[in-house]
Structure formats: structure tokens, C-alpha cells
Short mmCIF file of C-alpha atoms in Angstrom, two decimals:
data_model
loop_
_atom_site.label_atom_id
_atom_site.label_comp_id
_atom_site.label_asym_id
_atom_site.label_seq_id
_atom_site.Cartn_x
_atom_site.Cartn_y
_atom_site.Cartn_z
CA MET A 1382 96.62 110.76 242.33
CA LYS A 1383 97.45 113.55 239.88
CA GLN A 1384 99.53 116.12 241.75
CA ARG A 1385 101.13 117.48 244.93
CA LEU A 1386 98.92 118.49 247.65
CA THR A 1387 99.40 122.45 247.91
CA LEU A 1388 100.68 124.23 251.27
CA ALA A 1389 97.24 125.04 252.23
CA THR A 1390 95.49 121.93 251.70
CA ALA A 1391 98.51 120.05 253.35
CA LEU A 1392 98.32 122.40 256.50
CA ALA A 1393 94.44 122.17 256.26
CA ALA A 1394 94.95 118.06 256.50
CA SER A 1395 97.38 118.16 259.36
CA ALA A 1396 95.05 120.44 261.27
CA ALA A 1397 92.08 118.20 260.84
CA LEU A 1398 94.43 115.19 262.10
CA ALA A 1399 95.32 117.10 264.92
CA LEU A 1400 91.67 117.99 265.81
CA THR A 1401 90.59 114.18 264.97
CA ALA A 1402 93.47 112.98 267.50
CA CYS A 1403 92.26 115.54 270.30
CA SER A 1404 88.70 115.01 269.98
CA GLY A 1405 89.20 111.11 270.72
CA GLY A 1406 90.12 111.99 274.70
CA ALA A 1407 93.39 112.61 276.40
CA SER A 1408 96.74 111.27 275.14
CA GLY A 1409 98.57 108.29 276.75
CA ALA A 1410 100.81 110.57 278.48
CA GLU A 1411 97.71 112.26 280.08
CA ASP A 1412 95.36 109.14 280.70
CA ASP A 1413 96.98 105.53 280.37
CA GLU A 1414 93.47 104.30 280.21
CA SER A 1415 92.69 105.52 276.78
CA PRO A 1416 91.04 103.33 274.71
CA THR A 1417 92.84 101.93 271.49
CA PRO A 1418 91.47 103.84 268.49
CA SER A 1419 89.03 101.48 266.20
CA ALA A 1420 87.24 101.86 263.06
CA GLU A 1421 83.74 102.34 265.17
CA GLU A 1422 85.24 105.13 267.60
CA SER A 1423 86.75 107.18 264.72
CA GLU A 1424 86.12 110.63 264.98
CA ALA A 1425 86.52 111.53 261.29
CA PRO A 1426 83.80 113.54 259.37
CA SER A 1427 80.91 110.73 258.79
CA ASP A 1428 80.87 112.22 255.21
CA LEU A 1429 84.25 111.55 253.89
CA THR A 1430 84.42 111.17 250.39
CA GLY A 1431 87.02 110.32 247.48
CA SER A 1432 89.28 107.42 246.47
CA LEU A 1433 92.21 105.57 247.18
CA GLU A 1434 94.52 103.35 245.33
CA ILE A 1435 96.29 100.61 247.64
CA TRP A 1436 99.23 98.39 246.53
CA THR A 1437 99.65 95.25 248.25
CA ASP A 1438 101.22 91.85 247.66
CA GLY A 1439 99.32 88.68 247.12
CA THR A 1440 99.54 87.02 250.73
CA LYS A 1441 98.14 90.21 252.17
CA PHE A 1442 95.62 91.05 249.80
CA PRO A 1443 92.50 88.88 251.09
CA ALA A 1444 93.16 90.85 254.56
CA VAL A 1445 93.65 94.38 253.08
CA GLU A 1446 90.04 93.57 251.05
CA ALA A 1447 88.48 92.81 254.22
CA ILE A 1448 89.70 95.67 255.64
CA ILE A 1449 88.92 98.04 252.72
CA ALA A 1450 85.35 96.54 252.65
CA THR A 1451 84.64 97.60 256.49
CA PHE A 1452 85.89 101.00 255.73
CA GLU A 1453 83.91 101.39 252.13
CA ALA A 1454 80.82 100.07 254.30
CA ASP A 1455 81.45 103.04 256.77
CA TYR A 1456 82.16 105.59 254.36
CA PRO A 1457 79.72 104.95 251.35
CA GLY A 1458 81.29 107.87 249.79
CA VAL A 1459 84.51 106.38 249.30
CA ASP A 1460 86.09 104.11 246.70
CA VAL A 1461 89.30 102.13 247.28
CA GLU A 1462 90.93 100.18 244.50
CA LEU A 1463 93.42 97.52 245.54
CA VAL A 1464 95.86 96.32 243.42
CA GLN A 1465 97.91 93.00 243.90
CA LYS A 1466 101.54 93.44 242.84
CA ASN A 1467 104.63 91.12 243.64
CA PHE A 1468 106.25 92.09 246.71
CA SER A 1469 109.28 92.69 245.28
CA ASP A 1470 108.13 95.00 242.79
CA ILE A 1471 106.00 97.13 245.12
CA GLY A 1472 108.89 99.29 246.67
CA ASN A 1473 110.50 99.81 242.99
CA ASP A 1474 107.37 100.86 241.09
CA PHE A 1475 106.35 103.10 244.00
CA THR A 1476 109.94 104.91 244.01
CA THR A 1477 109.51 105.42 240.24
CA GLN A 1478 106.03 106.25 239.57
CA VAL A 1479 105.56 108.79 242.66
CA PRO A 1480 108.15 111.43 241.72
CA THR A 1481 105.95 111.57 238.22
CA GLY A 1482 102.68 112.46 240.28
CA GLU A 1483 101.59 108.77 239.62
CA GLY A 1484 101.38 105.57 241.51
CA PRO A 1485 99.13 104.59 244.36
CA ASP A 1486 98.04 106.26 247.66
CA ILE A 1487 99.22 103.79 250.09
CA ILE A 1488 101.44 100.90 249.94
CA VAL A 1489 102.25 98.02 252.24
CA THR A 1490 106.05 98.17 252.82
CA PRO A 1491 108.71 96.67 255.37
CA HIS A 1492 110.14 99.44 257.54
CA ASP A 1493 114.11 99.17 256.13
CA ALA A 1494 112.62 101.27 252.84
CA ILE A 1495 111.39 104.07 254.95
CA GLY A 1496 114.87 105.83 255.06
CA ASN A 1497 114.93 105.83 251.65
CA PHE A 1498 111.36 106.75 250.96
CA VAL A 1499 111.77 109.64 253.35
CA LYS A 1500 115.20 111.18 251.61
CA ALA A 1501 113.53 111.04 248.41
CA GLY A 1502 110.57 112.93 249.73
CA LEU A 1503 107.94 109.91 248.39
CA ILE A 1504 106.06 109.36 251.62
CA ALA A 1505 104.08 111.76 253.67
CA PRO A 1506 104.03 111.89 257.38
CA VAL A 1507 101.26 110.12 259.43
CA GLU A 1508 99.59 111.31 262.64
CA LEU A 1509 99.00 108.39 265.06
CA GLY A 1510 97.53 110.78 267.71
CA ALA A 1511 96.47 108.11 270.43
CA LEU A 1512 97.47 105.09 268.33
CA ALA A 1513 101.21 105.53 268.99
CA ASP A 1514 100.94 104.49 272.42
CA ALA A 1515 99.00 101.65 271.66
CA LEU A 1516 101.26 100.24 269.30
CA ASN A 1517 104.46 98.04 269.99
CA PRO A 1518 107.17 101.11 270.59
CA VAL A 1519 109.72 99.06 268.84
CA ALA A 1520 107.32 98.99 265.69
CA VAL A 1521 106.52 102.84 266.06
CA GLU A 1522 110.53 103.10 266.19
CA ALA A 1523 110.98 101.39 263.21
CA PHE A 1524 108.46 103.41 261.04
CA SER A 1525 109.48 106.69 262.20
CA VAL A 1526 112.39 108.98 261.32
CA ASP A 1527 113.85 111.92 263.62
CA GLY A 1528 110.96 111.18 265.80
CA GLN A 1529 108.16 111.44 262.75
CA ALA A 1530 105.78 108.55 262.10
CA TYR A 1531 105.80 107.81 258.33
CA GLY A 1532 103.42 104.88 258.63
CA VAL A 1533 101.12 102.56 260.73
CA PRO A 1534 102.94 99.30 261.22
CA TYR A 1535 100.65 95.78 261.56
CA ALA A 1536 103.33 93.33 262.16
CA LEU A 1537 106.74 92.46 263.61
CA GLU A 1538 109.27 89.75 262.60
CA ASN A 1539 112.13 88.24 264.06
CA ILE A 1540 114.05 85.13 264.59
CA GLY A 1541 114.67 82.92 267.69
CA LEU A 1542 115.43 79.41 268.33
CA ILE A 1543 112.95 76.81 267.57
CA ARG A 1544 113.19 73.80 269.42
CA ASN A 1545 111.57 70.24 268.44
CA ASN A 1546 110.11 69.01 271.82
CA ALA A 1547 110.53 65.34 270.53
CA LEU A 1548 114.11 65.67 270.66
CA THR A 1549 114.90 67.72 273.57
CA THR A 1550 113.26 69.77 276.16
CA ASP A 1551 116.29 71.69 277.04
CA ALA A 1552 115.93 75.74 277.41
CA PRO A 1553 119.70 76.99 276.62
CA GLU A 1554 120.60 80.26 277.87
CA THR A 1555 123.90 80.60 276.47
CA TRP A 1556 125.64 79.23 273.33
CA ASP A 1557 127.65 76.58 275.32
CA GLU A 1558 124.81 75.39 276.74
CA MET A 1559 122.87 74.76 273.48
CA LEU A 1560 125.85 73.24 272.28
CA ALA A 1561 126.03 70.73 275.06
CA SER A 1562 122.16 70.22 274.50
CA THR A 1563 122.98 68.87 270.64
CA ASP A 1564 125.71 66.74 271.73
CA ALA A 1565 123.38 65.37 274.48
CA VAL A 1566 120.70 64.71 271.52
CA GLY A 1567 122.96 62.94 269.15
CA ALA A 1568 120.99 63.95 266.06
CA GLU A 1569 122.67 64.09 262.40
CA PHE A 1570 122.87 67.65 263.28
CA GLY A 1571 123.14 70.06 266.03
CA MET A 1572 121.51 73.59 265.71
CA VAL A 1573 120.80 74.58 261.82
CA THR A 1574 120.57 77.95 260.28
CA ALA A 1575 121.04 79.36 256.84
CA VAL A 1576 124.22 80.50 256.39
CA THR A 1577 125.26 80.17 252.55
CA GLU A 1578 128.44 81.01 250.87
CA ALA A 1579 127.43 85.03 250.83
CA GLY A 1580 126.56 84.92 254.62
CA ASN A 1581 123.92 85.41 256.61
CA PRO A 1582 124.25 88.73 259.18
CA TYR A 1583 120.68 88.90 259.71
CA ASN A 1584 120.71 85.23 261.53
CA MET A 1585 124.26 86.02 263.12
CA TYR A 1586 123.06 89.63 264.34
CA PRO A 1587 121.48 88.51 267.42
CA VAL A 1588 124.72 86.44 268.67
CA GLU A 1589 126.90 89.49 267.70
CA THR A 1590 124.94 91.92 269.97
CA SER A 1591 125.47 89.46 272.92
CA PHE A 1592 129.06 90.75 272.85
CA GLY A 1593 127.89 94.24 272.73
CA SER A 1594 128.49 94.98 269.03
CA GLU A 1595 126.29 97.07 266.91
CA ILE A 1596 126.19 98.35 263.35
CA PHE A 1597 125.47 102.07 263.76
CA ALA A 1598 125.87 104.57 266.78
CA ARG A 1599 122.26 106.05 267.95
CA ASP A 1600 121.54 109.56 269.03
CA ASP A 1601 119.59 110.24 272.58
CA GLN A 1602 116.27 109.42 271.16
CA GLY A 1603 117.50 105.87 269.69
CA ASN A 1604 117.34 107.11 266.43
CA TYR A 1605 120.40 105.40 264.31
CA LEU A 1606 123.27 107.64 262.98
CA PRO A 1607 125.26 107.09 259.80
CA GLU A 1608 128.20 106.25 262.32
CA LEU A 1609 129.51 102.93 261.71
CA THR A 1610 130.47 101.05 265.14
CA LEU A 1611 131.27 97.70 263.67
CA GLY A 1612 134.65 98.41 263.94
CA ASN A 1613 134.99 98.67 267.45
CA GLU A 1614 136.51 96.19 270.24
CA GLU A 1615 132.97 94.42 270.77
CA GLY A 1616 132.75 93.53 267.11
CA PHE A 1617 136.53 92.48 267.11
CA ALA A 1618 135.64 89.85 270.13
CA PHE A 1619 132.37 88.66 268.16
CA ALA A 1620 134.71 88.11 265.18
CA GLU A 1621 136.99 86.02 267.41
CA TRP A 1622 134.53 84.08 268.69
CA LEU A 1623 132.99 83.60 264.97
CA GLY A 1624 136.51 81.88 264.11
CA THR A 1625 135.72 78.83 266.33
CA GLN A 1626 132.31 78.23 265.22
CA GLY A 1627 132.90 77.20 261.57
CA PRO A 1628 133.63 73.96 259.79
CA GLY A 1629 136.74 73.73 261.52
CA GLY A 1630 135.62 74.62 264.87
CA THR A 1631 132.28 73.55 266.61
CA GLY A 1632 130.57 73.32 263.24
CA ALA A 1633 127.51 75.45 264.41
CA PHE A 1634 127.99 77.55 261.22
CA ASP A 1635 128.33 76.27 258.03
CA PRO A 1636 128.48 78.11 254.80
CA ALA A 1637 127.48 75.25 252.43
CA MET A 1638 123.92 75.34 254.76
CA THR A 1639 121.27 77.17 252.79
CA ASP A 1640 118.01 77.48 254.20
CA ASP A 1641 116.12 74.89 252.45
CA ILE A 1642 118.69 72.27 253.75
CA ALA A 1643 118.23 73.79 257.17
CA LYS A 1644 114.87 73.59 257.28
CA GLN A 1645 114.55 70.35 255.83
CA ALA A 1646 116.67 68.64 258.31
CA PHE A 1647 114.72 70.49 261.06
CA LEU A 1648 111.37 69.24 259.74
CA ASP A 1649 112.66 65.59 259.51
CA GLY A 1650 113.57 65.40 262.97
CA ARG A 1651 117.49 65.45 262.04
CA ALA A 1652 118.39 68.55 264.06
CA PRO A 1653 116.96 69.56 267.84
CA TYR A 1654 117.27 73.48 267.13
CA PHE A 1655 116.37 75.43 264.04
CA LEU A 1656 117.58 79.55 264.30
CA SER A 1657 114.99 80.97 262.09
CA GLY A 1658 111.65 83.06 261.84
CA PRO A 1659 108.16 82.84 261.97
CA TRP A 1660 107.82 82.38 258.35
CA GLN A 1661 108.65 78.98 258.94
CA GLY A 1662 105.48 78.37 260.65
CA ALA A 1663 103.21 77.07 257.79
CA ASP A 1664 105.77 74.23 256.85
CA ILE A 1665 106.22 73.49 260.74
CA ARG A 1666 102.57 73.32 261.25
CA GLU A 1667 102.10 71.34 258.70
CA ALA A 1668 104.73 68.70 259.58
CA GLY A 1669 103.09 68.18 262.54
CA LEU A 1670 106.03 69.05 264.75
CA ASP A 1671 105.78 70.03 268.65
CA VAL A 1672 107.97 73.00 269.03
CA ASP A 1673 108.68 76.01 271.12
CA VAL A 1674 110.53 78.98 270.33
CA LEU A 1675 113.12 80.22 272.60
CA PRO A 1676 115.30 83.32 272.86
CA VAL A 1677 118.66 82.94 270.93
CA PRO A 1678 121.15 81.71 273.48
CA SER A 1679 123.84 84.52 274.30
CA ALA A 1680 127.67 83.69 273.35
CA GLY A 1681 129.12 87.03 274.65
CA GLY A 1682 127.61 87.31 278.20
CA GLU A 1683 124.91 89.96 277.14
CA PRO A 1684 121.30 89.54 275.93
CA SER A 1685 121.16 88.07 272.49
CA ARG A 1686 119.00 91.05 270.56
CA PRO A 1687 117.78 89.81 267.18
CA PHE A 1688 116.66 92.58 264.45
CA VAL A 1689 113.07 93.46 264.22
CA GLY A 1690 111.58 93.63 260.82
CA VAL A 1691 108.31 95.78 260.86
CA GLN A 1692 105.83 95.60 258.21
CA GLY A 1693 103.18 98.59 257.68
CA PHE A 1694 101.37 100.76 255.46
CA VAL A 1695 102.66 104.37 254.13
CA VAL A 1696 101.04 107.01 252.45
CA SER A 1697 102.24 108.72 249.33
CA ALA A 1698 103.71 112.27 249.31
CA GLU A 1699 101.98 112.76 246.25
CA SER A 1700 98.34 111.47 247.39
CA GLU A 1701 95.53 114.06 246.83
CA ASN A 1702 93.59 112.15 249.73
CA GLN A 1703 96.19 112.32 252.79
CA LEU A 1704 93.31 112.80 255.30
CA LEU A 1705 91.34 109.60 253.87
CA ALA A 1706 94.44 107.71 253.88
CA ASN A 1707 95.50 108.77 257.23
CA GLU A 1708 91.83 107.94 258.49
CA PHE A 1709 92.15 104.36 256.71
CA LEU A 1710 95.59 103.48 258.46
CA THR A 1711 95.11 104.76 261.66
CA SER A 1712 91.43 103.82 262.40
CA TYR A 1713 91.27 100.63 260.35
CA VAL A 1714 94.84 99.13 259.70
CA GLY A 1715 95.67 100.38 263.32
CA SER A 1716 92.46 98.70 264.53
CA VAL A 1717 92.30 95.31 266.78
CA GLU A 1718 90.06 94.07 263.80
CA GLY A 1719 92.41 95.07 261.18
CA GLN A 1720 95.63 93.76 262.87
CA LEU A 1721 94.22 90.30 263.27
CA GLU A 1722 92.76 90.20 259.95
CA LEU A 1723 96.19 90.73 258.59
CA PHE A 1724 97.77 88.49 261.33
CA ARG A 1725 95.60 85.69 259.41
CA TYR A 1726 97.28 86.02 256.48
CA GLY A 1727 101.16 85.81 257.14
CA PRO A 1728 103.38 85.65 259.85
CA GLY A 1729 104.27 88.10 262.59
CA THR A 1730 103.12 89.31 265.79
CA PRO A 1731 100.64 92.12 265.42
CA ALA A 1732 102.09 95.78 266.16
CA LEU A 1733 98.76 96.46 268.34
CA THR A 1734 99.34 95.72 271.71
CA GLU A 1735 95.77 94.61 272.47
CA ALA A 1736 95.76 92.35 269.16
CA ALA A 1737 99.27 90.91 270.24
CA GLU A 1738 97.80 90.01 273.66
CA SER A 1739 94.25 88.21 272.38
CA PRO A 1740 94.28 84.49 272.38
CA GLU A 1741 94.29 83.99 268.78
CA VAL A 1742 97.81 85.24 268.78
CA THR A 1743 99.17 84.09 272.29
CA ASP A 1744 97.52 80.30 272.21
CA ASP A 1745 100.08 79.28 269.58
CA PRO A 1746 103.43 78.40 270.88
CA LEU A 1747 105.26 79.57 267.78
CA ASN A 1748 103.63 83.24 267.40
CA ALA A 1749 104.04 83.71 271.42
CA GLY A 1750 107.63 81.91 271.46
CA PHE A 1751 108.80 84.66 268.52
CA ALA A 1752 107.03 87.40 270.32
CA ALA A 1753 108.91 86.48 273.69
CA ALA A 1754 112.66 86.01 271.73
CA GLY A 1755 111.96 89.55 270.15
CA ALA A 1756 111.42 91.24 273.64
CA ASP A 1757 114.88 92.64 273.62
CA GLY A 1758 115.21 93.04 269.74
CA VAL A 1759 116.25 96.19 268.05
CA PRO A 1760 114.89 97.56 264.65
CA MET A 1761 116.58 96.68 261.67
CA PRO A 1762 118.30 100.07 261.00
CA SER A 1763 116.58 102.02 257.81
CA ILE A 1764 118.93 104.44 256.74
CA PRO A 1765 120.09 104.56 253.74
CA GLU A 1766 123.53 103.88 255.04
CA MET A 1767 122.45 100.16 255.97
CA GLY A 1768 122.46 99.12 252.07
CA LEU A 1769 126.20 99.50 251.86
CA VAL A 1770 126.68 97.19 254.93
CA TRP A 1771 125.05 93.91 254.08
CA VAL A 1772 127.12 92.43 251.35
CA PRO A 1773 130.76 92.99 253.01
CA TRP A 1774 129.38 92.05 256.23
CA GLY A 1775 128.09 88.77 255.07
CA ARG A 1776 131.20 88.06 253.08
CA ALA A 1777 133.63 88.80 256.24
CA GLN A 1778 131.77 86.57 258.25
CA VAL A 1779 132.19 83.86 255.53
CA ASP A 1780 135.76 84.35 255.36
CA ILE A 1781 136.03 84.25 259.30
CA MET A 1782 134.09 80.83 259.18
CA ASN A 1783 136.63 79.30 256.73
CA GLY A 1784 139.80 80.37 258.76
CA ALA A 1785 140.44 83.88 257.70
CA ASP A 1786 142.25 85.90 260.64
CA PRO A 1787 139.38 87.43 262.49
CA ARG A 1788 140.72 90.58 263.43
CA ALA A 1789 142.37 91.65 260.16
CA THR A 1790 139.32 90.34 258.26
CA TRP A 1791 136.75 92.32 260.14
CA GLN A 1792 139.10 95.31 260.30
CA THR A 1793 139.22 95.56 256.67
CA MET A 1794 135.30 94.76 256.38
CA ALA A 1795 134.54 98.04 258.75
CA ASP A 1796 137.49 99.88 256.53
CA ASN A 1797 135.69 99.13 253.26
CA ILE A 1798 132.28 99.67 254.49
CA GLN A 1799 133.07 103.31 255.92
CA GLN A 1800 135.02 104.13 252.64
CA ALA A 1801 131.60 103.39 250.90
CA ILE A 1802 129.77 105.53 253.60
CA ASP A 1803 132.10 108.48 253.00
CA GLU A 1804 131.62 108.07 249.39
CA SER A 1805 128.08 107.86 249.33
#
């Protein structure tokens, strides 16, 4: 990459992409039987040439390497350089280098970085075409801003209630039912989950939503708006309930509980339930536990709606080969083969529906369970204002667990966050 595409080049690329999408047949709105785009069915010119640089972390490196091998075999005139970087460095280095005309053409990223990337003009739109209807709609929403897609997602992650079947086969639908189940088991711990002294709003969120509380307002298309809604009556109802669940109440949530402590208690058979995500799968399988994953029980009467985190690929706004990058993303990363290759090297449900429904995914109780637990999930907000929420949100929750006045603490939190948003 050396310089920004000229307007003429960008328009030509967009036109080519539109023709590519149209040549594949009718869209999902016109024909619900449209096949999922695949590498073999791609209508991109067979003589595509050029080079791409892609950044990924070590976990996904073998999968991306395999996808690139297929891409280069189909397009002998294409050369792709794959660079392995620490996961935590990819976003920072991308943000620093792209404005200078340097950096990669494509990176792997979580969707909650999209808002800041778009605001800074760092990434280019991606024309999904027929692929949009073949992907999980939550995944598409997560990688979109104002209705425009800015990447191709490959995996969705959300938490669920992991149950040790050797200790209980109960399937509690409410929080009270879960507490009664843990009492009946009589293990050292009941439900365990990471809280920590900093709080863990991510893990608490599905329970909070069961009271009808959300973070931000949404527009008619479901896009998050920078209008804080935590300080509404539903939020206060959650806060008051949370005040009964700390060490001085039911003990369900304990700020002294870290992820390592919670996981070890569950792996040792000292807790029947573990509120966590698919990233725990490898350790659970290694321990040989017989488990199922259940939806998070409701405490407030409404369905629990966990955050859904989505992983995907985005294209640099400075890439000289955006048509080539889009072809790689939509026809290769977005293919069944590509999505399953990525699935084999990390947690999460494939974003492509056809891949998510394959036996390789559904035959594993962990994979199937987390997918079901996330059926009512919502994308974690990616708007820049979300970065101002996490710390005060977590601190307020811990203070309430430790006995602070729920309503006053929650109001102060909401006021402080709103002030930070107003000043940003």
C-alpha cells in the first residue's frame, strides 16, 4: 500500500463490485433460494492480479494461511503476504500506520473497533451482495455502520450458562430456579463467574437486559445512538436487584471471584454452573467434563440477551487493491470452507449460516449450546461512546454488590457517563 485510491479508481472498484454481485443471480430479496457465494462460484475476473498484506493473530494464522493458499491457487497472478502480530497490537498498529499510507490491506478485528475505524476514515465499505443474506443478521449488523457493511464477519461469541451434567441436569429458566438448583446440589460453589474488583458488565449484561435495561437508544434500523439509557427505571430495577446478589446477599456475584478462580472451581467439579463463553471450551474438553450450555436465566422477567461479540476482516481505506481485497473477503473468507477453516482454530459460531449449521459445528454440545444461548443476543455497541461506559459501569456494579445504595450509585454512574459523552 502506498497511497489512497483516487475517486475514479474507487468508483470503478465499486462498479465492478456491483456487477460482480449482480452477475451471481438474484439477491435474497428476489430469490430466497440464492446459493451462498463460494470461491468456486466467484464471478471476479479470472485474471485478477496484485498483492495484498493481511495481519492476523497467531491463533487464526493457520486458518488464514489455508484460505490464502486456495485464493492464490485460483488467482496465480496474486501474491498475499500474511503477517502474524499480537492480537492486542493489530488495532493499535493499524490505527497508527493507515493515516500515513502504510500498513496492511486487510486485518482481523473484533467488531467493537469498527465505530472508531469508520469515524477515523481508516476502513473502506465492503459490498457483501448476496452474501449479506447468507450471514447471521446479528453479525452483519455488528460489522455495519448506518446500514453500510464495513467488513466480512466470520465468528460470533456470547456467554451462556455452562452446566456440569455430572452434578445436575436441571435447566433453570429463571435466576431463582438456578439458585434453588445450586442449593440442591450442595457443592462448594453455586454458579461461578468472573466479577473481579473492577466489575464485569459484559458478564452481567444478559441479566441486566432481563429487566429491560440497555446501554444506548437505537434508531428504527437498530443502530446504536449516542443516547445513554442506563439511567432509566429499568436500569434502577436491575441495580436494586443486584444489591441482593453480592456477598452480603445470595452470594451469586462476588468481586473476589476472578476468571481463573471461577474456571478452576468448575473444572474441579466444585460448581455446577459456570457463566462464561466459548473461549473456555478447550479447557473444558481437556478436563473431560460432560457439559451442556444453557441460556442465561432471567432475573427480571424478560429474556436475557447477552452481548454478541463478532470477529471479522476489514479492508484498509488506503489499500491500492480494494477490488482484490473484497474478492478475498466475500468469496473466500465468506465461503463455507473458509468459515469452517476459521472455526477449527478458535471459539465462536461461524457467521455464515450454512457453516454454522454443518455437523462439524452442531454435533458439539458446547458449540450448539452457545449458539442457542445467543439466539436473543445483541451486538456489543461499537460506537465510540461505548469506550466511556465500561469502567464506571463496572465500578458501580461492584460498589452495589458490596452494599452501596443501588439507586444513588446507579444514578451517579449514569450522570458521570453522560457528562463524559457530552464532553467527548
